[in-house]
């Protein structure tokens, strides 16, 4: 009996160990695991790391919940004019929230990006091309395709898969037929020449404007220099006038002082002379005058030289007419002594 139980236990242990190994699995970081049992999606998901499941009847698939970039390649597109073009690559950067993994996978499977990203990109690009001409798609509106496509994807995903978020969209330049491409290249070449000509014209205009401004600046500089020189001349003339006015004023003050001094001197002299007009002073002056007179008169009488009211009042006034001059030519007064001689 023991010989039968022992091998059975070993077999059971071996089978259990084998089943445990088959049911053990790991999920990578940045992903979560969704489980299917007999083809039906189970609730919940497995986190990154080591996980267990029932082997053979349960399967696991990983779903990325970090930032990922889906590349949609070779998207055909027909313009409103009937020209078929191709977008070589469209890159859609998106991220799926962990909370929306189960609902998104249940509705769109683990390949949710095919209907929600790839097919939507094809649809939106064809919608855009069909309503615009080749010129608009290839040249005029190409810079807004990225934003328009991102807006359209976000609008649909908010309804269809709320947990899936589109962060950015990048669209490459579409590939157009070779003949049209050559025409566009020629047009771009002509446009480039035209822009170069316009730019050259702008350069010439700028140079002319610069020359005009330089001439204006030079004229203003010369005008300022002349203004400064004129102001300097005016200041010099004003200084000369001020100096001349000062000199004239000094001359007038000097002349006025001289006249005042002379006036004062004459006034003082007149007052002094007035004070001298006394009887005694007049007699002194008479004596001095007689002393300076060297005439000698000869005759029977000495001439009367002074007014009778003076000290010689006894001499007759006509005596002055009877004098004579000596041989030496000096005038001398002489009395009876001269007559006796």
PDB file of N, CA and C in Angstrom, residues 43-118:
ATOM      1  N   UNK A  43     -12.260  40.243 -15.607  1.00  0.00           N
ATOM      2  CA  UNK A  43     -12.222  41.560 -15.002  1.00  0.00           C
ATOM      3  C   UNK A  43     -10.855  41.799 -14.337  1.00  0.00           C
ATOM      4  N   UNK A  44     -10.471  43.070 -14.338  1.00  0.00           N
ATOM      5  CA  UNK A  44      -9.211  43.424 -13.712  1.00  0.00           C
ATOM      6  C   UNK A  44      -8.031  43.220 -14.661  1.00  0.00           C
ATOM      7  N   UNK A  45      -6.851  43.538 -14.142  1.00  0.00           N
ATOM      8  CA  UNK A  45      -5.638  43.398 -14.939  1.00  0.00           C
ATOM      9  C   UNK A  45      -4.476  43.127 -13.999  1.00  0.00           C
ATOM     10  N   UNK A  46      -3.425  42.590 -14.568  1.00  0.00           N
ATOM     11  CA  UNK A  46      -2.244  42.286 -13.788  1.00  0.00           C
ATOM     12  C   UNK A  46      -1.236  43.421 -13.838  1.00  0.00           C
ATOM     13  N   UNK A  47      -0.647  43.686 -12.688  1.00  0.00           N
ATOM     14  CA  UNK A  47       0.340  44.769 -12.594  1.00  0.00           C
ATOM     15  C   UNK A  47       1.718  44.257 -13.016  1.00  0.00           C
ATOM     16  N   UNK A  48       2.654  45.168 -13.284  1.00  0.00           N
ATOM     17  CA  UNK A  48       3.999  44.730 -13.659  1.00  0.00           C
ATOM     18  C   UNK A  48       4.635  43.886 -12.546  1.00  0.00           C
ATOM     19  N   UNK A  49       5.381  42.871 -12.967  1.00  0.00           N
ATOM     20  CA  UNK A  49       6.024  41.972 -12.014  1.00  0.00           C
ATOM     21  C   UNK A  49       5.561  40.532 -12.209  1.00  0.00           C
ATOM     22  N   UNK A  50       5.712  39.695 -11.147  1.00  0.00           N
ATOM     23  CA  UNK A  50       5.369  38.270 -11.209  1.00  0.00           C
ATOM     24  C   UNK A  50       3.886  38.077 -10.921  1.00  0.00           C
ATOM     25  N   UNK A  51       3.222  37.308 -11.787  1.00  0.00           N
ATOM     26  CA  UNK A  51       1.781  37.051 -11.653  1.00  0.00           C
ATOM     27  C   UNK A  51       1.524  35.560 -11.900  1.00  0.00           C
ATOM     28  N   UNK A  52       0.326  35.115 -11.463  1.00  0.00           N
ATOM     29  CA  UNK A  52      -0.056  33.703 -11.623  1.00  0.00           C
ATOM     30  C   UNK A  52      -1.397  33.622 -12.320  1.00  0.00           C
ATOM     31  N   UNK A  53      -1.563  32.533 -13.089  1.00  0.00           N
ATOM     32  CA  UNK A  53      -2.835  32.252 -13.764  1.00  0.00           C
ATOM     33  C   UNK A  53      -2.977  30.747 -13.926  1.00  0.00           C
ATOM     34  N   UNK A  54      -4.193  30.338 -14.232  1.00  0.00           N
ATOM     35  CA  UNK A  54      -4.437  28.908 -14.435  1.00  0.00           C
ATOM     36  C   UNK A  54      -3.962  28.541 -15.832  1.00  0.00           C
ATOM     37  N   UNK A  55      -3.010  27.688 -15.952  1.00  0.00           N
ATOM     38  CA  UNK A  55      -2.484  27.357 -17.283  1.00  0.00           C
ATOM     39  C   UNK A  55      -3.514  26.631 -18.143  1.00  0.00           C
ATOM     40  N   UNK A  56      -3.285  26.683 -19.437  1.00  0.00           N
ATOM     41  CA  UNK A  56      -4.078  26.006 -20.462  1.00  0.00           C
ATOM     42  C   UNK A  56      -5.445  26.624 -20.698  1.00  0.00           C
ATOM     43  N   UNK A  57      -6.130  27.088 -19.647  1.00  0.00           N
ATOM     44  CA  UNK A  57      -7.468  27.652 -19.851  1.00  0.00           C
ATOM     45  C   UNK A  57      -7.463  29.175 -19.744  1.00  0.00           C
ATOM     46  N   UNK A  58      -6.349  29.763 -19.255  1.00  0.00           N
ATOM     47  CA  UNK A  58      -6.237  31.211 -19.104  1.00  0.00           C
ATOM     48  C   UNK A  58      -5.015  31.678 -19.880  1.00  0.00           C
ATOM     49  N   UNK A  59      -5.194  32.799 -20.595  1.00  0.00           N
ATOM     50  CA  UNK A  59      -4.088  33.397 -21.340  1.00  0.00           C
ATOM     51  C   UNK A  59      -3.964  34.878 -20.945  1.00  0.00           C
ATOM     52  N   UNK A  60      -2.793  35.438 -21.139  1.00  0.00           N
ATOM     53  CA  UNK A  60      -2.538  36.827 -20.766  1.00  0.00           C
ATOM     54  C   UNK A  60      -1.963  37.574 -21.966  1.00  0.00           C
ATOM     55  N   UNK A  61      -2.335  38.833 -22.078  1.00  0.00           N
ATOM     56  CA  UNK A  61      -1.771  39.722 -23.102  1.00  0.00           C
ATOM     57  C   UNK A  61      -1.411  41.067 -22.449  1.00  0.00           C
ATOM     58  N   UNK A  62      -0.289  41.624 -22.881  1.00  0.00           N
ATOM     59  CA  UNK A  62       0.179  42.885 -22.302  1.00  0.00           C
ATOM     60  C   UNK A  62      -0.378  44.081 -23.093  1.00  0.00           C
ATOM     61  N   UNK A  63      -0.734  45.095 -22.331  1.00  0.00           N
ATOM     62  CA  UNK A  63      -1.217  46.352 -22.924  1.00  0.00           C
ATOM     63  C   UNK A  63      -0.344  47.492 -22.401  1.00  0.00           C
ATOM     64  N   UNK A  64       0.227  48.280 -23.305  1.00  0.00           N
ATOM     65  CA  UNK A  64       1.109  49.378 -22.904  1.00  0.00           C
ATOM     66  C   UNK A  64       0.301  50.535 -22.335  1.00  0.00           C
ATOM     67  N   UNK A  65       0.752  51.024 -21.190  1.00  0.00           N
ATOM     68  CA  UNK A  65       0.075  52.154 -20.538  1.00  0.00           C
ATOM     69  C   UNK A  65       1.027  53.343 -20.394  1.00  0.00           C
ATOM     70  N   UNK A  66       2.145  53.315 -21.075  1.00  0.00           N
ATOM     71  CA  UNK A  66       3.059  54.460 -21.111  1.00  0.00           C
ATOM     72  C   UNK A  66       2.962  55.130 -22.479  1.00  0.00           C
ATOM     73  N   UNK A  67       3.726  56.198 -22.627  1.00  0.00           N
ATOM     74  CA  UNK A  67       3.695  56.967 -23.875  1.00  0.00           C
ATOM     75  C   UNK A  67       4.158  56.103 -25.036  1.00  0.00           C
ATOM     76  N   UNK A  68       3.385  56.107 -26.107  1.00  0.00           N
ATOM     77  CA  UNK A  68       3.752  55.341 -27.297  1.00  0.00           C
ATOM     78  C   UNK A  68       3.438  56.138 -28.555  1.00  0.00           C
ATOM     79  N   UNK A  69       4.157  55.806 -29.625  1.00  0.00           N
ATOM     80  CA  UNK A  69       3.980  56.492 -30.908  1.00  0.00           C
ATOM     81  C   UNK A  69       3.543  55.475 -31.962  1.00  0.00           C
ATOM     82  N   UNK A  70       2.366  55.704 -32.509  1.00  0.00           N
ATOM     83  CA  UNK A  70       1.850  54.856 -33.600  1.00  0.00           C
ATOM     84  C   UNK A  70       2.188  55.509 -34.930  1.00  0.00           C
ATOM     85  N   UNK A  71       2.827  54.759 -35.828  1.00  0.00           N
ATOM     86  CA  UNK A  71       3.182  55.264 -37.150  1.00  0.00           C
ATOM     87  C   UNK A  71       2.229  54.678 -38.190  1.00  0.00           C
ATOM     88  N   UNK A  72       1.522  55.586 -38.837  1.00  0.00           N
ATOM     89  CA  UNK A  72       0.614  55.195 -39.911  1.00  0.00           C
ATOM     90  C   UNK A  72       1.333  55.506 -41.224  1.00  0.00           C
ATOM     91  N   UNK A  73       1.603  54.511 -42.025  1.00  0.00           N
ATOM     92  CA  UNK A  73       2.418  54.688 -43.230  1.00  0.00           C
ATOM     93  C   UNK A  73       1.586  54.533 -44.496  1.00  0.00           C
ATOM     94  N   UNK A  74       2.070  55.251 -45.524  1.00  0.00           N
ATOM     95  CA  UNK A  74       1.481  55.163 -46.861  1.00  0.00           C
ATOM     96  C   UNK A  74      -0.038  55.350 -46.833  1.00  0.00           C
ATOM     97  N   UNK A  75      -0.442  56.540 -46.465  1.00  0.00           N
ATOM     98  CA  UNK A  75      -1.871  56.856 -46.408  1.00  0.00           C
ATOM     99  C   UNK A  75      -2.261  57.494 -47.737  1.00  0.00           C
ATOM    100  N   UNK A  76      -3.075  56.817 -48.544  1.00  0.00           N
ATOM    101  CA  UNK A  76      -3.503  57.421 -49.812  1.00  0.00           C
ATOM    102  C   UNK A  76      -4.551  58.498 -49.569  1.00  0.00           C
ATOM    103  N   UNK A  77      -4.524  59.479 -50.472  1.00  0.00           N
ATOM    104  CA  UNK A  77      -5.430  60.609 -50.267  1.00  0.00           C
ATOM    105  C   UNK A  77      -5.727  61.232 -51.625  1.00  0.00           C
ATOM    106  N   UNK A  78      -7.023  61.441 -51.915  1.00  0.00           N
ATOM    107  CA  UNK A  78      -7.425  62.052 -53.175  1.00  0.00           C
ATOM    108  C   UNK A  78      -7.936  63.460 -52.962  1.00  0.00           C
ATOM    109  N   UNK A  79      -7.353  64.424 -53.683  1.00  0.00           N
ATOM    110  CA  UNK A  79      -7.741  65.828 -53.522  1.00  0.00           C
ATOM    111  C   UNK A  79      -9.066  66.089 -54.237  1.00  0.00           C
ATOM    112  N   UNK A  80      -9.598  67.275 -54.040  1.00  0.00           N
ATOM    113  CA  UNK A  80     -10.862  67.637 -54.676  1.00  0.00           C
ATOM    114  C   UNK A  80     -10.715  67.743 -56.192  1.00  0.00           C
ATOM    115  N   UNK A  81      -9.476  67.921 -56.669  1.00  0.00           N
ATOM    116  CA  UNK A  81      -9.241  67.991 -58.111  1.00  0.00           C
ATOM    117  C   UNK A  81      -8.982  66.647 -58.744  1.00  0.00           C
ATOM    118  N   UNK A  82      -9.004  65.585 -57.946  1.00  0.00           N
ATOM    119  CA  UNK A  82      -8.826  64.242 -58.500  1.00  0.00           C
ATOM    120  C   UNK A  82      -7.393  63.757 -58.535  1.00  0.00           C
ATOM    121  N   UNK A  83      -6.465  64.476 -57.914  1.00  0.00           N
ATOM    122  CA  UNK A  83      -5.054  64.059 -57.898  1.00  0.00           C
ATOM    123  C   UNK A  83      -4.833  63.156 -56.695  1.00  0.00           C
ATOM    124  N   UNK A  84      -4.234  61.982 -56.935  1.00  0.00           N
ATOM    125  CA  UNK A  84      -3.963  61.031 -55.868  1.00  0.00           C
ATOM    126  C   UNK A  84      -2.568  61.302 -55.304  1.00  0.00           C
ATOM    127  N   UNK A  85      -2.517  61.511 -53.994  1.00  0.00           N
ATOM    128  CA  UNK A  85      -1.243  61.732 -53.319  1.00  0.00           C
ATOM    129  C   UNK A  85      -1.135  60.761 -52.151  1.00  0.00           C
ATOM    130  N   UNK A  86       0.045  60.664 -51.572  1.00  0.00           N
ATOM    131  CA  UNK A  86       0.288  59.739 -50.470  1.00  0.00           C
ATOM    132  C   UNK A  86       1.043  60.472 -49.355  1.00  0.00           C
ATOM    133  N   UNK A  87       0.551  60.241 -48.130  1.00  0.00           N
ATOM    134  CA  UNK A  87       1.298  60.704 -46.963  1.00  0.00           C
ATOM    135  C   UNK A  87       2.200  59.557 -46.518  1.00  0.00           C
ATOM    136  N   UNK A  88       3.490  59.779 -46.631  1.00  0.00           N
ATOM    137  CA  UNK A  88       4.438  58.703 -46.365  1.00  0.00           C
ATOM    138  C   UNK A  88       4.367  58.211 -44.921  1.00  0.00           C
ATOM    139  N   UNK A  89       4.234  59.113 -43.977  1.00  0.00           N
ATOM    140  CA  UNK A  89       4.191  58.689 -42.564  1.00  0.00           C
ATOM    141  C   UNK A  89       3.432  59.715 -41.747  1.00  0.00           C
ATOM    142  N   UNK A  90       2.566  59.174 -40.857  1.00  0.00           N
ATOM    143  CA  UNK A  90       1.849  60.009 -39.896  1.00  0.00           C
ATOM    144  C   UNK A  90       2.115  59.429 -38.515  1.00  0.00           C
ATOM    145  N   UNK A  91       2.673  60.233 -37.637  1.00  0.00           N
ATOM    146  CA  UNK A  91       3.012  59.784 -36.288  1.00  0.00           C
ATOM    147  C   UNK A  91       2.000  60.363 -35.300  1.00  0.00           C
ATOM    148  N   UNK A  92       1.414  59.448 -34.489  1.00  0.00           N
ATOM    149  CA  UNK A  92       0.428  59.841 -33.484  1.00  0.00           C
ATOM    150  C   UNK A  92       0.967  59.429 -32.120  1.00  0.00           C
ATOM    151  N   UNK A  93       1.287  60.395 -31.286  1.00  0.00           N
ATOM    152  CA  UNK A  93       1.782  60.129 -29.935  1.00  0.00           C
ATOM    153  C   UNK A  93       0.578  60.079 -29.000  1.00  0.00           C
ATOM    154  N   UNK A  94       0.400  58.923 -28.302  1.00  0.00           N
ATOM    155  CA  UNK A  94      -0.781  58.747 -27.451  1.00  0.00           C
ATOM    156  C   UNK A  94      -0.418  57.965 -26.210  1.00  0.00           C
ATOM    157  N   UNK A  95      -1.329  57.970 -25.255  1.00  0.00           N
ATOM    158  CA  UNK A  95      -1.150  57.223 -24.015  1.00  0.00           C
ATOM    159  C   UNK A  95      -2.515  56.745 -23.526  1.00  0.00           C
ATOM    160  N   UNK A  96      -2.532  55.477 -23.000  1.00  0.00           N
ATOM    161  CA  UNK A  96      -3.777  54.878 -22.494  1.00  0.00           C
ATOM    162  C   UNK A  96      -3.710  54.815 -20.982  1.00  0.00           C
ATOM    163  N   UNK A  97      -4.734  55.321 -20.315  1.00  0.00           N
ATOM    164  CA  UNK A  97      -4.794  55.304 -18.865  1.00  0.00           C
ATOM    165  C   UNK A  97      -5.034  53.886 -18.362  1.00  0.00           C
ATOM    166  N   UNK A  98      -4.429  53.522 -17.206  1.00  0.00           N
ATOM    167  CA  UNK A  98      -4.615  52.183 -16.631  1.00  0.00           C
ATOM    168  C   UNK A  98      -6.081  51.924 -16.299  1.00  0.00           C
ATOM    169  N   UNK A  99      -6.781  52.956 -15.833  1.00  0.00           N
ATOM    170  CA  UNK A  99      -8.181  52.776 -15.449  1.00  0.00           C
ATOM    171  C   UNK A  99      -9.064  52.470 -16.648  1.00  0.00           C
ATOM    172  N   UNK A 100      -8.610  52.861 -17.867  1.00  0.00           N
ATOM    173  CA  UNK A 100      -9.435  52.640 -19.063  1.00  0.00           C
ATOM    174  C   UNK A 100      -8.984  51.421 -19.851  1.00  0.00           C
ATOM    175  N   UNK A 101      -8.045  50.645 -19.303  1.00  0.00           N
ATOM    176  CA  UNK A 101      -7.530  49.487 -20.064  1.00  0.00           C
ATOM    177  C   UNK A 101      -8.631  48.446 -20.276  1.00  0.00           C
ATOM    178  N   UNK A 102      -9.316  48.080 -19.210  1.00  0.00           N
ATOM    179  CA  UNK A 102     -10.305  47.000 -19.325  1.00  0.00           C
ATOM    180  C   UNK A 102     -11.437  47.376 -20.271  1.00  0.00           C
ATOM    181  N   UNK A 103     -11.995  48.600 -20.131  1.00  0.00           N
ATOM    182  CA  UNK A 103     -13.113  49.004 -20.985  1.00  0.00           C
ATOM    183  C   UNK A 103     -12.667  49.156 -22.442  1.00  0.00           C
ATOM    184  N   UNK A 104     -11.471  49.662 -22.656  1.00  0.00           N
ATOM    185  CA  UNK A 104     -10.989  49.856 -24.029  1.00  0.00           C
ATOM    186  C   UNK A 104     -10.724  48.516 -24.700  1.00  0.00           C
ATOM    187  N   UNK A 105     -10.078  47.605 -23.962  1.00  0.00           N
ATOM    188  CA  UNK A 105      -9.783  46.289 -24.538  1.00  0.00           C
ATOM    189  C   UNK A 105     -11.069  45.495 -24.760  1.00  0.00           C
ATOM    190  N   UNK A 106     -12.013  45.627 -23.855  1.00  0.00           N
ATOM    191  CA  UNK A 106     -13.281  44.902 -24.005  1.00  0.00           C
ATOM    192  C   UNK A 106     -14.034  45.353 -25.256  1.00  0.00           C
ATOM    193  N   UNK A 107     -13.908  46.635 -25.602  1.00  0.00           N
ATOM    194  CA  UNK A 107     -14.635  47.154 -26.765  1.00  0.00           C
ATOM    195  C   UNK A 107     -13.826  47.051 -28.056  1.00  0.00           C
ATOM    196  N   UNK A 108     -12.465  47.220 -27.958  1.00  0.00           N
ATOM    197  CA  UNK A 108     -11.681  47.289 -29.191  1.00  0.00           C
ATOM    198  C   UNK A 108     -10.529  46.289 -29.220  1.00  0.00           C
ATOM    199  N   UNK A 109     -10.464  45.353 -28.248  1.00  0.00           N
ATOM    200  CA  UNK A 109      -9.410  44.342 -28.108  1.00  0.00           C
ATOM    201  C   UNK A 109      -8.078  45.011 -27.763  1.00  0.00           C
ATOM    202  N   UNK A 110      -7.057  44.184 -27.602  1.00  0.00           N
ATOM    203  CA  UNK A 110      -5.749  44.735 -27.250  1.00  0.00           C
ATOM    204  C   UNK A 110      -5.155  45.520 -28.417  1.00  0.00           C
ATOM    205  N   UNK A 111      -5.644  45.295 -29.608  1.00  0.00           N
ATOM    206  CA  UNK A 111      -5.195  46.086 -30.760  1.00  0.00           C
ATOM    207  C   UNK A 111      -6.134  47.268 -30.979  1.00  0.00           C
ATOM    208  N   UNK A 112      -6.436  47.969 -29.903  1.00  0.00           N
ATOM    209  CA  UNK A 112      -7.367  49.099 -29.951  1.00  0.00           C
ATOM    210  C   UNK A 112      -6.876  50.227 -30.846  1.00  0.00           C
ATOM    211  N   UNK A 113      -5.554  50.310 -31.033  1.00  0.00           N
ATOM    212  CA  UNK A 113      -5.024  51.424 -31.816  1.00  0.00           C
ATOM    213  C   UNK A 113      -5.340  51.293 -33.306  1.00  0.00           C
ATOM    214  N   UNK A 114      -5.659  50.113 -33.762  1.00  0.00           N
ATOM    215  CA  UNK A 114      -5.992  49.957 -35.183  1.00  0.00           C
ATOM    216  C   UNK A 114      -7.289  50.686 -35.543  1.00  0.00           C
ATOM    217  N   UNK A 115      -8.389  50.423 -34.825  1.00  0.00           N
ATOM    218  CA  UNK A 115      -9.607  51.167 -35.182  1.00  0.00           C
ATOM    219  C   UNK A 115      -9.610  52.606 -34.691  1.00  0.00           C
ATOM    220  N   UNK A 116      -8.947  52.847 -33.547  1.00  0.00           N
ATOM    221  CA  UNK A 116      -9.020  54.178 -32.945  1.00  0.00           C
ATOM    222  C   UNK A 116      -7.963  55.133 -33.474  1.00  0.00           C
ATOM    223  N   UNK A 117      -6.835  54.627 -33.935  1.00  0.00           N
ATOM    224  CA  UNK A 117      -5.740  55.486 -34.406  1.00  0.00           C
ATOM    225  C   UNK A 117      -5.538  55.326 -35.906  1.00  0.00           C
ATOM    226  N   UNK A 118      -5.174  54.135 -36.324  1.00  0.00           N
ATOM    227  CA  UNK A 118      -4.802  53.932 -37.720  1.00  0.00           C
ATOM    228  C   UNK A 118      -5.962  54.216 -38.672  1.00  0.00           C
TER     229      UNK A 118
END
